[in-house]
């Protein structure tokens, strides 16, 4: 089913009062960073717009934003965090988090999109392209290639009048963002208005359109498409061999969306080994802490110690814990592999190395 037909279905269901789930997937801006409350972020404002536009409908809100994360992690968690919730609409934004290797993030972003295209509920999709207010950086061009290939509408911040006013100095940047990146309440309001305007335009475009049959073929992928079938191994679903590493459930007061149930190591020699079936790419996700010294871990695939990768648990910034995602192998030999992590340097006992997940493709 094409995006036009999905939006037709979305709005028809909304008009008849059928229950609908409105979801948002992205990084810190989606999560609501620097908004004064959860209710003033752009995602919740758009959710309220749906409620106001269609008062007969019972809407469910899903905010799957996780700060500091890219579409690589998005591909690993989109099933559990979004698809499993049965979404009818999904707004996707990794435009200021994906940076650097364009080919890699084009492929991971396509992995996110294709998983959503294959979702049972066939949600209508919207790509939000944010941008930095201070220097204009954005991954919009890369993400738009994927969106255009699949006919997904794009909302571009950098093409908006209010963003241009900030960039040319007509509007003081401090009115919109305290740090040049994350919007304040007014910035979130402006983002929501852009999305709402585009949704109204789409509603008019599909109004009265004939319903097409389900089952339209999804276009062939643009990339090598190694991230459509991503697996994420965590302390909740994996049974690795432990030799010093231990399971750690963090106290509720210390929990975040990502640092909760982890594998932990705090002394040199602690080890953990995963058996990873049917994969070619392997990445490790772990906590970095600003306090030094921190535990350092060696990551070895298939006992190949010559090409070990060192994962440093120390974070050079001071603003808090960082969710690091290190790629150990991208598009290597496909098959069954082993991964062993071993602590090679101890750190402070109050800051153990926390292994959040192993991600394979």
XYZ file of C-alpha atoms in Angstrom:
361
model
C 0.000 0.000 0.000
C 1.483 3.360 -1.042
C 1.833 6.294 1.330
C -1.078 8.111 -0.336
C -3.370 5.201 0.435
C -2.031 4.898 3.976
C -2.872 8.525 4.663
C -6.286 8.045 3.121
C -6.860 5.135 5.513
C -5.468 7.122 8.452
C -7.762 10.082 7.970
C -10.812 7.969 7.161
C -10.330 5.973 10.344
C -9.837 9.173 12.325
C -13.067 10.637 10.935
C -15.052 7.533 11.846
C -13.684 7.381 15.377
C -11.584 4.209 15.091
C -8.816 4.051 17.740
C -5.435 5.150 16.378
C -1.839 5.121 17.603
C 0.375 8.113 16.805
C 4.119 7.389 17.146
C 7.375 9.324 16.943
C 10.837 7.800 16.461
C 14.071 9.768 16.705
C 16.685 11.331 18.941
C 16.699 13.945 21.671
C 14.537 16.502 19.852
C 11.844 13.876 19.389
C 12.243 12.848 23.020
C 11.632 16.475 23.984
C 15.056 17.659 25.099
C 14.979 21.257 26.434
C 11.197 21.470 26.251
C 9.902 22.629 29.635
C 7.754 19.507 29.969
C 6.817 16.341 28.118
C 3.620 18.074 27.055
C 5.359 20.954 25.273
C 7.608 18.962 22.920
C 6.689 18.946 19.240
C 5.676 15.271 19.273
C 3.065 15.713 21.983
C 1.813 18.918 20.346
C 1.225 16.996 17.103
C -0.533 14.266 19.076
C -2.807 16.942 20.594
C -3.480 18.253 17.088
C -4.778 14.829 16.092
C -7.021 14.796 19.169
C -8.373 18.260 18.434
C -8.914 17.550 14.737
C -10.725 14.269 15.375
C -12.474 14.520 18.773
C -14.429 11.258 18.316
C -11.241 9.202 18.054
C -9.369 7.561 20.932
C -5.680 8.248 20.233
C -2.659 6.553 21.830
C 0.638 8.461 22.038
C 4.011 6.722 21.581
C 7.201 8.758 21.958
C 10.173 6.570 21.005
C 12.756 9.338 21.019
C 16.107 8.483 22.631
C 18.677 11.244 22.952
C 22.041 10.973 21.240
C 21.067 8.038 19.016
C 21.273 7.500 15.271
C 19.222 5.600 12.734
C 21.600 2.660 13.323
C 20.131 2.238 16.799
C 16.753 3.183 15.352
C 16.906 0.169 13.045
C 17.743 -2.048 16.032
C 14.833 -0.883 18.181
C 12.085 0.217 15.775
C 10.277 -3.118 16.106
C 10.094 -3.207 19.904
C 9.716 0.534 20.453
C 7.289 1.364 17.632
C 6.021 -1.494 15.457
C 5.023 -3.630 18.446
C 2.779 -0.757 19.605
C 0.622 -1.069 16.479
C 1.165 2.424 15.030
C -1.116 4.052 12.467
C 1.160 7.053 11.946
C 4.938 7.344 12.504
C 7.083 10.476 12.324
C 10.795 9.644 11.887
C 13.687 12.012 12.574
C 17.409 11.255 12.808
C 18.498 14.247 10.711
C 20.796 15.905 13.258
C 22.097 12.661 14.796
C 23.183 10.821 11.654
C 26.425 12.414 10.497
C 29.646 11.437 8.811
C 29.457 8.305 6.653
C 26.597 9.094 4.260
C 26.473 5.632 2.671
C 26.283 3.925 6.065
C 23.514 6.108 7.457
C 21.594 6.046 4.191
C 21.531 2.274 4.607
C 20.573 2.309 8.309
C 17.860 4.903 7.702
C 16.487 2.727 4.905
C 16.508 -0.164 7.383
C 14.237 1.838 9.693
C 11.917 2.779 6.839
C 11.640 -0.692 5.344
C 10.790 -2.258 8.693
C 7.969 0.267 9.079
C 6.814 -0.346 5.503
C 6.486 -4.037 6.338
C 4.669 -3.437 9.633
C 1.376 -5.267 10.028
C -0.571 -2.069 10.707
C 0.779 -0.326 7.582
C 1.295 3.066 9.266
C 1.389 6.315 7.331
C 4.961 7.621 7.489
C 6.380 11.132 7.698
C 10.072 12.067 7.676
C 10.983 15.134 9.716
C 14.235 16.780 8.642
C 15.560 18.889 11.493
C 18.686 21.045 11.247
C 21.114 22.772 13.586
C 20.225 26.403 14.108
C 23.831 27.460 14.739
C 25.510 26.116 11.599
C 22.680 24.670 9.508
C 23.996 21.106 9.520
C 21.477 18.411 8.661
C 21.351 14.966 7.055
C 18.183 15.933 5.185
C 19.597 15.320 1.699
C 20.557 11.743 2.572
C 17.293 10.906 4.318
C 15.235 12.586 1.607
C 16.706 10.221 -0.988
C 15.208 7.329 0.941
C 11.922 9.132 1.615
C 11.478 10.089 -2.057
C 12.261 6.542 -3.177
C 9.343 5.237 -1.106
C 7.025 8.211 -1.659
C 7.157 9.328 1.985
C 6.395 13.015 2.687
C 9.202 15.109 4.161
C 8.879 18.126 6.457
C 11.997 20.282 6.106
C 12.981 22.636 8.907
C 15.700 24.342 6.848
C 13.155 25.309 4.182
C 10.830 26.950 6.708
C 10.527 30.709 7.042
C 11.188 30.747 10.787
C 14.409 28.714 10.422
C 15.628 31.067 7.695
C 14.844 34.035 9.966
C 17.032 32.506 12.687
C 19.871 31.777 10.287
C 19.873 35.290 8.798
C 19.625 36.962 12.199
C 16.123 38.340 11.782
C 15.071 36.245 14.789
C 17.455 35.877 17.703
C 18.589 32.270 17.999
C 18.082 32.370 21.765
C 14.345 32.839 21.207
C 14.188 29.374 19.608
C 17.054 27.341 21.074
C 19.363 27.673 24.099
C 22.188 25.625 22.562
C 21.916 26.061 18.803
C 20.420 22.591 18.347
C 17.602 21.649 20.714
C 14.487 23.825 20.490
C 12.845 25.442 23.501
C 9.066 25.464 23.896
C 8.652 28.030 21.131
C 10.947 26.037 18.850
C 8.971 22.860 19.524
C 5.769 24.761 18.810
C 7.144 25.925 15.458
C 8.180 22.358 14.568
C 4.715 21.075 15.430
C 3.134 23.770 13.268
C 5.231 22.697 10.274
C 4.126 19.085 10.706
C 0.486 20.007 11.249
C 0.497 22.182 8.126
C 1.901 19.314 6.052
C -0.652 16.884 7.479
C -3.468 19.252 6.510
C -2.027 19.478 2.993
C -1.844 15.694 2.731
C -5.398 15.381 4.013
C -6.597 17.661 1.215
C -4.504 15.799 -1.357
C -6.031 12.421 -0.502
C -9.594 13.621 0.221
C -11.995 11.779 -2.036
C -9.278 9.583 -3.532
C -10.261 6.054 -4.488
C -9.097 3.318 -2.142
C -6.481 1.012 -3.632
C -6.152 -2.657 -2.833
C -3.753 -3.695 -0.102
C -0.530 -5.463 -0.937
C 1.207 -3.021 -3.297
C 4.805 -4.070 -3.729
C 7.444 -2.183 -1.775
C 10.109 -0.764 -4.125
C 13.467 -2.515 -4.258
C 15.972 -1.069 -1.778
C 18.294 1.757 -2.783
C 21.192 0.508 -0.659
C 22.720 -2.870 0.229
C 19.916 -2.951 2.795
C 21.773 -4.783 5.528
C 19.723 -3.197 8.312
C 16.197 -4.289 7.526
C 16.522 -7.421 9.658
C 18.503 -6.096 12.599
C 18.715 -8.069 15.848
C 19.403 -6.575 19.248
C 20.698 -8.806 22.038
C 20.177 -7.468 25.564
C 20.193 -8.708 29.135
C 16.476 -9.376 28.751
C 16.622 -11.662 25.717
C 20.156 -13.104 25.490
C 22.002 -15.819 27.417
C 25.720 -15.172 26.867
C 28.497 -16.980 28.689
C 29.504 -14.909 31.728
C 32.930 -14.938 33.335
C 33.013 -11.942 35.626
C 30.405 -9.873 33.835
C 27.119 -9.886 35.743
C 23.506 -8.938 35.171
C 22.677 -5.526 36.613
C 19.193 -4.092 36.971
C 19.686 -0.438 37.864
C 17.499 1.067 40.595
C 14.376 2.789 39.303
C 15.714 6.205 40.296
C 18.756 5.717 38.028
C 16.941 4.287 35.026
C 16.678 5.889 31.613
C 15.235 4.605 28.368
C 18.467 2.731 27.650
C 20.424 2.267 30.879
C 18.343 -0.181 32.906
C 18.869 -3.926 32.501
C 22.524 -4.335 31.495
C 25.531 -6.605 31.742
C 28.177 -5.044 34.004
C 31.937 -5.363 34.517
C 34.044 -3.539 37.101
C 37.388 -5.331 37.279
C 40.118 -6.354 34.887
C 39.560 -9.804 33.379
C 35.757 -9.759 33.542
C 34.497 -11.360 30.328
C 31.309 -12.130 28.418
C 30.855 -14.146 25.204
C 27.911 -14.043 22.782
C 27.043 -16.581 20.105
C 25.670 -14.560 17.181
C 23.927 -16.533 14.425
C 23.400 -15.500 10.812
C 24.966 -12.056 10.687
C 27.585 -10.036 8.845
C 27.627 -6.759 10.808
C 28.249 -6.506 14.555
C 28.095 -3.469 16.860
C 28.297 -2.988 20.616
C 26.273 -0.521 22.658
C 27.540 0.563 26.068
C 27.626 3.335 28.630
C 30.304 5.991 28.792
C 30.676 8.014 31.977
C 32.280 11.454 32.420
C 34.227 10.457 35.527
C 37.687 9.002 34.886
C 39.295 6.539 35.052
C 36.697 4.259 33.467
C 36.681 0.576 32.612
C 38.083 -0.236 29.161
C 36.956 -3.372 27.346
C 38.458 -5.317 24.465
C 35.988 -6.609 21.842
C 37.080 -9.657 19.835
C 35.142 -11.348 17.016
C 35.759 -15.048 16.375
C 38.860 -15.081 18.639
C 40.660 -12.726 16.228
C 42.630 -10.868 18.901
C 44.826 -9.198 16.284
C 41.860 -7.036 15.269
C 40.458 -6.399 18.745
C 38.627 -3.113 19.275
C 38.997 -1.200 22.545
C 35.790 0.233 24.005
C 36.580 3.084 26.372
C 34.021 3.585 29.110
C 35.182 7.178 29.622
C 33.188 10.024 28.065
C 35.121 13.211 27.226
C 32.083 15.438 27.791
C 30.736 16.374 31.220
C 26.976 16.644 30.682
C 26.183 13.074 31.750
C 26.144 9.439 30.684
C 26.568 8.734 26.988
C 25.117 5.820 25.034
C 28.004 4.781 22.783
C 27.443 2.576 19.737
C 30.659 1.191 18.243
C 30.654 -0.715 14.960
C 33.033 -3.669 15.155
C 32.349 -5.075 11.693
C 30.204 -3.777 8.835
C 29.237 -6.201 6.057
C 31.821 -8.824 6.943
C 31.508 -12.545 6.188
C 27.928 -13.721 6.687
C 27.429 -16.606 9.079
C 27.589 -17.591 12.734
C 30.056 -15.614 14.843
C 31.217 -15.253 18.432
C 31.893 -11.999 20.243
C 33.931 -11.803 23.433
C 34.198 -8.676 25.540
C 36.917 -8.614 28.193
C 37.766 -5.813 30.610
C 41.409 -4.874 30.073
C 41.564 -1.905 32.424
C 39.678 -1.330 35.656
C 38.036 1.962 36.548
C 36.192 3.467 39.467
C 34.147 0.873 41.338
C 31.131 3.178 41.424
C 31.088 3.383 37.611
C 31.135 -0.124 36.106
C 31.193 -0.756 32.378
C 27.555 -1.257 31.354
C 26.891 -3.297 28.216
C 23.483 -2.267 26.917
C 23.240 -4.468 23.843
C 24.935 -6.216 20.954
C 23.421 -5.364 17.573
C 23.783 -7.576 14.515
C 22.633 -7.401 10.908
